[in-house]
Coordinates of C-alpha atoms and ligand atoms in Angstrom, one line a residue:
M26 CA -127.3 -3.8 -127.3
A27 CA -127.2 0.4 -126.0
A28 CA -125.2 -1.2 -123.3
M29 CA -122.6 -3.3 -125.6
G30 CA -122.0 0.4 -127.2
R31 CA -122.4 -0.9 -130.5
P32 CA -125.0 -0.5 -133.3
F33 CA -127.7 -3.1 -133.5
I34 CA -126.4 -4.9 -136.5
H35 CA -129.1 -6.5 -139.7
I36 CA -127.0 -8.8 -142.3
N37 CA -129.1 -8.4 -145.6
F38 CA -127.8 -10.5 -148.6
A39 CA -129.1 -11.6 -152.1
A40 CA -128.2 -15.0 -153.5
E41 CA -129.2 -16.8 -156.9
E42 CA -129.5 -20.8 -156.9
T43 CA -126.2 -21.3 -159.5
G44 CA -124.9 -25.1 -159.5
V45 CA -121.6 -24.6 -160.1
E46 CA -121.1 -21.8 -162.0
E47 CA -119.4 -19.0 -159.8
S48 CA -119.2 -15.7 -161.6
P49 CA -119.4 -12.5 -159.7
Q50 CA -122.4 -11.7 -158.4
G51 CA -123.8 -8.0 -159.1
F52 CA -125.1 -5.4 -156.0
S53 CA -128.1 -7.7 -155.0
G54 CA -129.6 -5.8 -158.0
N55 CA -129.1 -8.2 -160.5
V56 CA -130.5 -11.0 -158.2
S57 CA -133.1 -9.3 -156.3
C58 CA -136.4 -9.2 -157.7
H59 CA -139.4 -6.5 -157.3
D60 CA -140.8 -7.6 -153.6
D61 CA -137.7 -7.6 -152.9
W62 CA -135.9 -4.7 -153.9
R63 CA -138.8 -2.9 -151.8
R64 CA -138.2 -5.2 -148.6
V65 CA -134.4 -3.7 -148.7
H66 CA -135.6 -0.1 -150.0
L67 CA -138.1 -0.2 -146.4
L68 CA -135.6 -2.1 -144.2
R69 CA -132.4 0.8 -145.4
E70 CA -135.4 4.0 -144.4
R71 CA -135.0 2.0 -141.3
Y72 CA -132.0 1.8 -140.8
D73 CA -129.5 4.9 -139.1
A74 CA -126.7 3.5 -141.8
I75 CA -125.9 0.8 -144.3
A76 CA -122.8 -0.6 -144.7
V77 CA -121.3 -2.5 -147.9
G78 CA -117.3 -3.8 -148.1
G79 CA -114.7 -2.3 -150.1
R80 CA -114.7 -4.1 -153.2
T81 CA -118.7 -3.8 -153.3
W82 CA -118.1 -0.1 -153.0
N83 CA -114.5 -0.1 -155.6
L84 CA -116.7 -3.1 -158.1
D85 CA -120.5 -1.4 -157.9
R86 CA -120.3 1.9 -156.8
P87 CA -123.6 1.7 -155.0
R88 CA -125.3 4.7 -154.1
L89 CA -126.6 3.5 -150.3
S90 CA -129.5 5.8 -150.6
V91 CA -133.6 4.1 -150.2
R92 CA -135.5 5.1 -153.2
A93 CA -139.0 7.0 -153.9
E94 CA -139.0 4.0 -157.3
R95 CA -138.6 1.0 -154.7
L96 CA -140.9 2.3 -152.4
G97 CA -143.7 4.2 -154.1
R98 CA -143.3 6.1 -152.2
E99 CA -141.0 9.4 -151.6
P100 CA -138.1 8.5 -148.7
R101 CA -138.9 9.6 -145.0
R102 CA -135.1 9.5 -144.2
Q103 CA -132.1 8.6 -146.0
P104 CA -129.5 6.6 -144.1
V105 CA -125.8 7.5 -143.4
R106 CA -123.3 5.6 -145.6
V107 CA -120.5 3.4 -144.1
I108 CA -118.1 1.8 -146.3
F109 CA -115.7 -1.3 -144.7
A110 CA -112.8 -0.3 -147.0
G111 CA -109.7 -2.6 -144.8
S112 CA -106.9 -2.1 -147.2
Q113 CA -108.4 -0.9 -150.4
P114 CA -108.7 3.0 -151.1
C115 CA -111.7 4.1 -151.2
L116 CA -112.8 7.8 -152.6
V117 CA -116.7 9.0 -151.3
P118 CA -117.9 11.6 -153.1
P119 CA -120.0 14.0 -151.1
T120 CA -124.0 12.9 -152.1
G121 CA -125.4 15.5 -148.5
T122 CA -125.4 12.3 -146.6
A123 CA -122.3 11.2 -143.9
A124 CA -120.2 8.7 -144.8
F125 CA -118.0 7.1 -143.2
V126 CA -114.8 4.3 -144.5
V127 CA -113.3 2.2 -142.2
G128 CA -110.0 1.0 -142.7
N129 CA -106.8 2.6 -143.1
C130 CA -107.6 5.4 -146.3
R131 CA -106.3 8.6 -144.5
D132 CA -108.3 10.5 -147.4
P133 CA -111.4 9.1 -148.1
G134 CA -112.5 13.0 -150.0
R135 CA -114.6 15.5 -148.6
G136 CA -117.9 13.4 -148.9
A137 CA -116.9 11.0 -146.0
T138 CA -114.7 10.8 -142.4
A139 CA -111.8 8.1 -142.5
L140 CA -112.4 5.4 -138.9
S141 CA -109.5 3.8 -138.5
M142 CA -109.4 -0.2 -138.1
R143 CA -107.1 -3.0 -136.8
G144 CA -107.0 -5.7 -139.4
H145 CA -110.2 -6.7 -139.9
D146 CA -111.7 -5.9 -135.8
L147 CA -114.9 -4.7 -136.3
R148 CA -115.3 -4.3 -132.9
A149 CA -113.2 -0.8 -132.7
P150 CA -115.1 1.2 -136.1
L151 CA -118.5 -0.5 -134.6
Q152 CA -117.9 1.2 -130.9
S153 CA -116.1 4.1 -132.7
L154 CA -120.2 4.6 -135.4
Y155 CA -121.9 3.7 -132.2
A156 CA -120.6 6.6 -130.9
L157 CA -120.9 9.0 -134.0
G158 CA -124.8 8.7 -133.6
V159 CA -125.3 4.8 -135.7
G160 CA -127.3 3.0 -133.6
S161 CA -128.4 0.6 -135.9
L162 CA -126.6 -0.7 -139.1
F163 CA -127.6 -2.5 -142.6
V164 CA -124.7 -4.4 -144.1
E165 CA -125.3 -5.4 -147.3
G166 CA -122.5 -7.4 -148.7
G167 CA -120.1 -8.3 -150.3
P168 CA -119.3 -11.9 -149.3
T169 CA -116.3 -11.4 -147.2
L170 CA -117.2 -8.7 -145.4
L171 CA -120.2 -10.3 -143.7
R172 CA -118.6 -13.9 -143.9
S173 CA -116.5 -11.2 -141.0
F174 CA -119.3 -9.8 -139.2
F175 CA -120.4 -13.5 -138.5
S176 CA -117.5 -14.9 -137.3
Q177 CA -117.1 -12.3 -135.2
G178 CA -121.0 -12.5 -133.6
F179 CA -122.3 -8.9 -135.1
A180 CA -125.2 -10.2 -136.4
D181 CA -128.3 -9.8 -134.5
A182 CA -131.2 -9.9 -137.4
V183 CA -130.0 -11.8 -140.9
T184 CA -131.8 -11.6 -144.3
I185 CA -131.0 -13.4 -147.3
F186 CA -132.9 -13.9 -150.4
V187 CA -132.1 -16.3 -153.1
R188 CA -133.6 -17.2 -156.2
A189 CA -134.2 -20.4 -155.9
G190 CA -137.0 -23.6 -156.7
T191 CA -137.2 -24.7 -153.1
A192 CA -135.9 -23.8 -149.7
E193 CA -133.2 -26.2 -149.2
A194 CA -132.0 -25.2 -152.3
A195 CA -131.9 -21.8 -151.2
I196 CA -130.5 -22.9 -147.8
R197 CA -127.4 -24.4 -149.5
E198 CA -126.2 -21.5 -152.1
A199 CA -126.6 -19.3 -149.3
R200 CA -124.2 -21.6 -147.0
G201 CA -122.5 -21.1 -149.9
R202 CA -121.4 -17.8 -150.3
L203 CA -121.9 -17.2 -147.3
G204 CA -120.5 -20.2 -145.1
P205 CA -121.9 -21.0 -141.5
L206 CA -125.3 -18.7 -140.9
P207 CA -125.6 -18.0 -137.5
G208 CA -128.0 -19.4 -135.1
A209 CA -131.8 -20.6 -136.0
F210 CA -133.2 -19.3 -139.7
S211 CA -135.9 -19.9 -140.5
A212 CA -137.2 -19.9 -144.9
R213 CA -140.7 -18.8 -146.5
L214 CA -141.8 -18.5 -149.9
F215 CA -141.3 -14.7 -150.8
G216 CA -141.4 -12.7 -154.5
E217 CA -139.4 -14.9 -156.7
G218 CA -137.6 -17.4 -154.5
F219 CA -137.3 -17.7 -150.7
L220 CA -136.2 -15.2 -147.5
L221 CA -134.2 -16.7 -145.3
E222 CA -134.6 -15.2 -141.3
A223 CA -132.9 -15.1 -138.5
G224 CA -132.7 -13.0 -135.5
S225 CA -135.5 -10.6 -135.1
A226 CA -135.3 -7.2 -136.6
E227 CA -138.1 -5.7 -134.8
T228 CA -137.3 -6.9 -131.7
G229 CA -134.0 -5.8 -131.9
M230 CA -134.2 -2.1 -133.4
A231 CA -136.7 -1.5 -130.6
A232 CA -133.9 -2.5 -127.9
A233 CA -131.3 -0.4 -129.3
A234 CA -134.1 2.5 -129.0
S235 CA -134.8 2.2 -125.7
Ligands
NAP304 N1 -125.7 -10.2 -154.0 C1 -125.9 -9.2 -153.4 O1 -126.5 -8.7 -152.2 C2 -124.7 -8.5 -153.1 C3 -124.4 -7.5 -151.8 C4 -123.1 -6.4 -151.8 C5 -122.1 -7.1 -152.5 N2 -122.0 -8.0 -153.7 C6 -120.9 -8.6 -155.0 O2 -119.7 -8.7 -154.0 C7 -118.7 -8.7 -154.7 C8 -117.8 -8.1 -154.0 O3 -118.1 -9.4 -152.4 P1 -116.0 -9.2 -152.1 O4 -116.5 -9.9 -151.2 O5 -115.4 -9.3 -153.1 O6 -115.8 -7.6 -151.0 P2 -116.6 -7.0 -149.5 O7 -117.2 -7.6 -149.2 O8 -117.3 -6.1 -150.6 O9 -115.3 -6.7 -149.6 C9 -114.4 -7.3 -149.5 C10 -112.9 -6.0 -148.8 O10 -113.2 -5.1 -147.8 C11 -112.2 -5.1 -146.9 N3 -112.6 -5.5 -144.9 C12 -113.0 -4.5 -144.8 N4 -113.2 -4.4 -143.4 C13 -113.4 -5.9 -143.4 C14 -113.3 -7.2 -142.4 N5 -113.7 -6.7 -141.0 N6 -113.5 -7.8 -142.6 C15 -112.9 -8.4 -144.4 N7 -113.5 -7.3 -145.0 C16 -113.2 -6.1 -144.9 C17 -111.2 -6.2 -147.6 O11 -110.0 -5.7 -147.4 P3 -109.1 -5.8 -147.2 O12 -108.6 -7.0 -147.5 O13 -107.6 -5.0 -148.1 O14 -108.6 -5.1 -145.9 C18 -111.9 -7.0 -148.1 O15 -111.0 -7.1 -149.5 C19 -119.2 -7.7 -156.0 O16 -119.1 -9.0 -157.0 C20 -120.5 -7.5 -155.6 O17 -121.3 -7.3 -156.4 C21 -122.9 -8.8 -154.0

């Protein structure tokens, strides 16, 4: 990854077998189970930065932090926050960890640095983030931003937890939410549902660090 001048990118999402109903989902929390929250916070701790889309930021106000109550111990470090805002206005409160707002926003507030992006082209902002020290990025949604990462080929590892009764239902739900998933992926029983996985965070992170 290092040679390409962009961070290692891990896409994460949580979904629920819904049938026909199409209500908006809350930021992972309403969908993930205890085991999945712990998995997500362990991952957050290992990545340099966590990213969400502008709509998720404005609707849910996620903290984008690693929390002791999810880990069962004090976090070793906190990731930098990244908001892919696009044309959405985004205000970011200072929390003690750095934040970057990617898009048209000129004044994201004292808590953040603005990075420009042409349309939804992720290449330049990913290169900028990399140059600013973000070697690995954990992208947590929502679906619009994730589809964009997939369609532009920026997904080195993917994990999707689906609260579903069968692996088939989990895969169907993930595809319904996010469109075609990149590459080959596996499905295994996990917590109160199934975990779909593609790529390897372990190998990729090691490569990014070398
Ligand atoms: N289940 C989960 O794991 C999970 C996780 C996170 C969020 N969510 C839920 O997802 C919902 C929000 O998702 P969403 O799909 O509506 O919004 P989103 O993906 O959070 O944000 C979409 C916005 O991001 C901006 N953006 C910036 N860079 C982009 C790029 N390269 N490609 C595409 N868009 C880019 C776009 O703004 P412009 O088009 O204006 O430029 C777009 O409107 C919320 O209900 C939230 O609770 C669920």
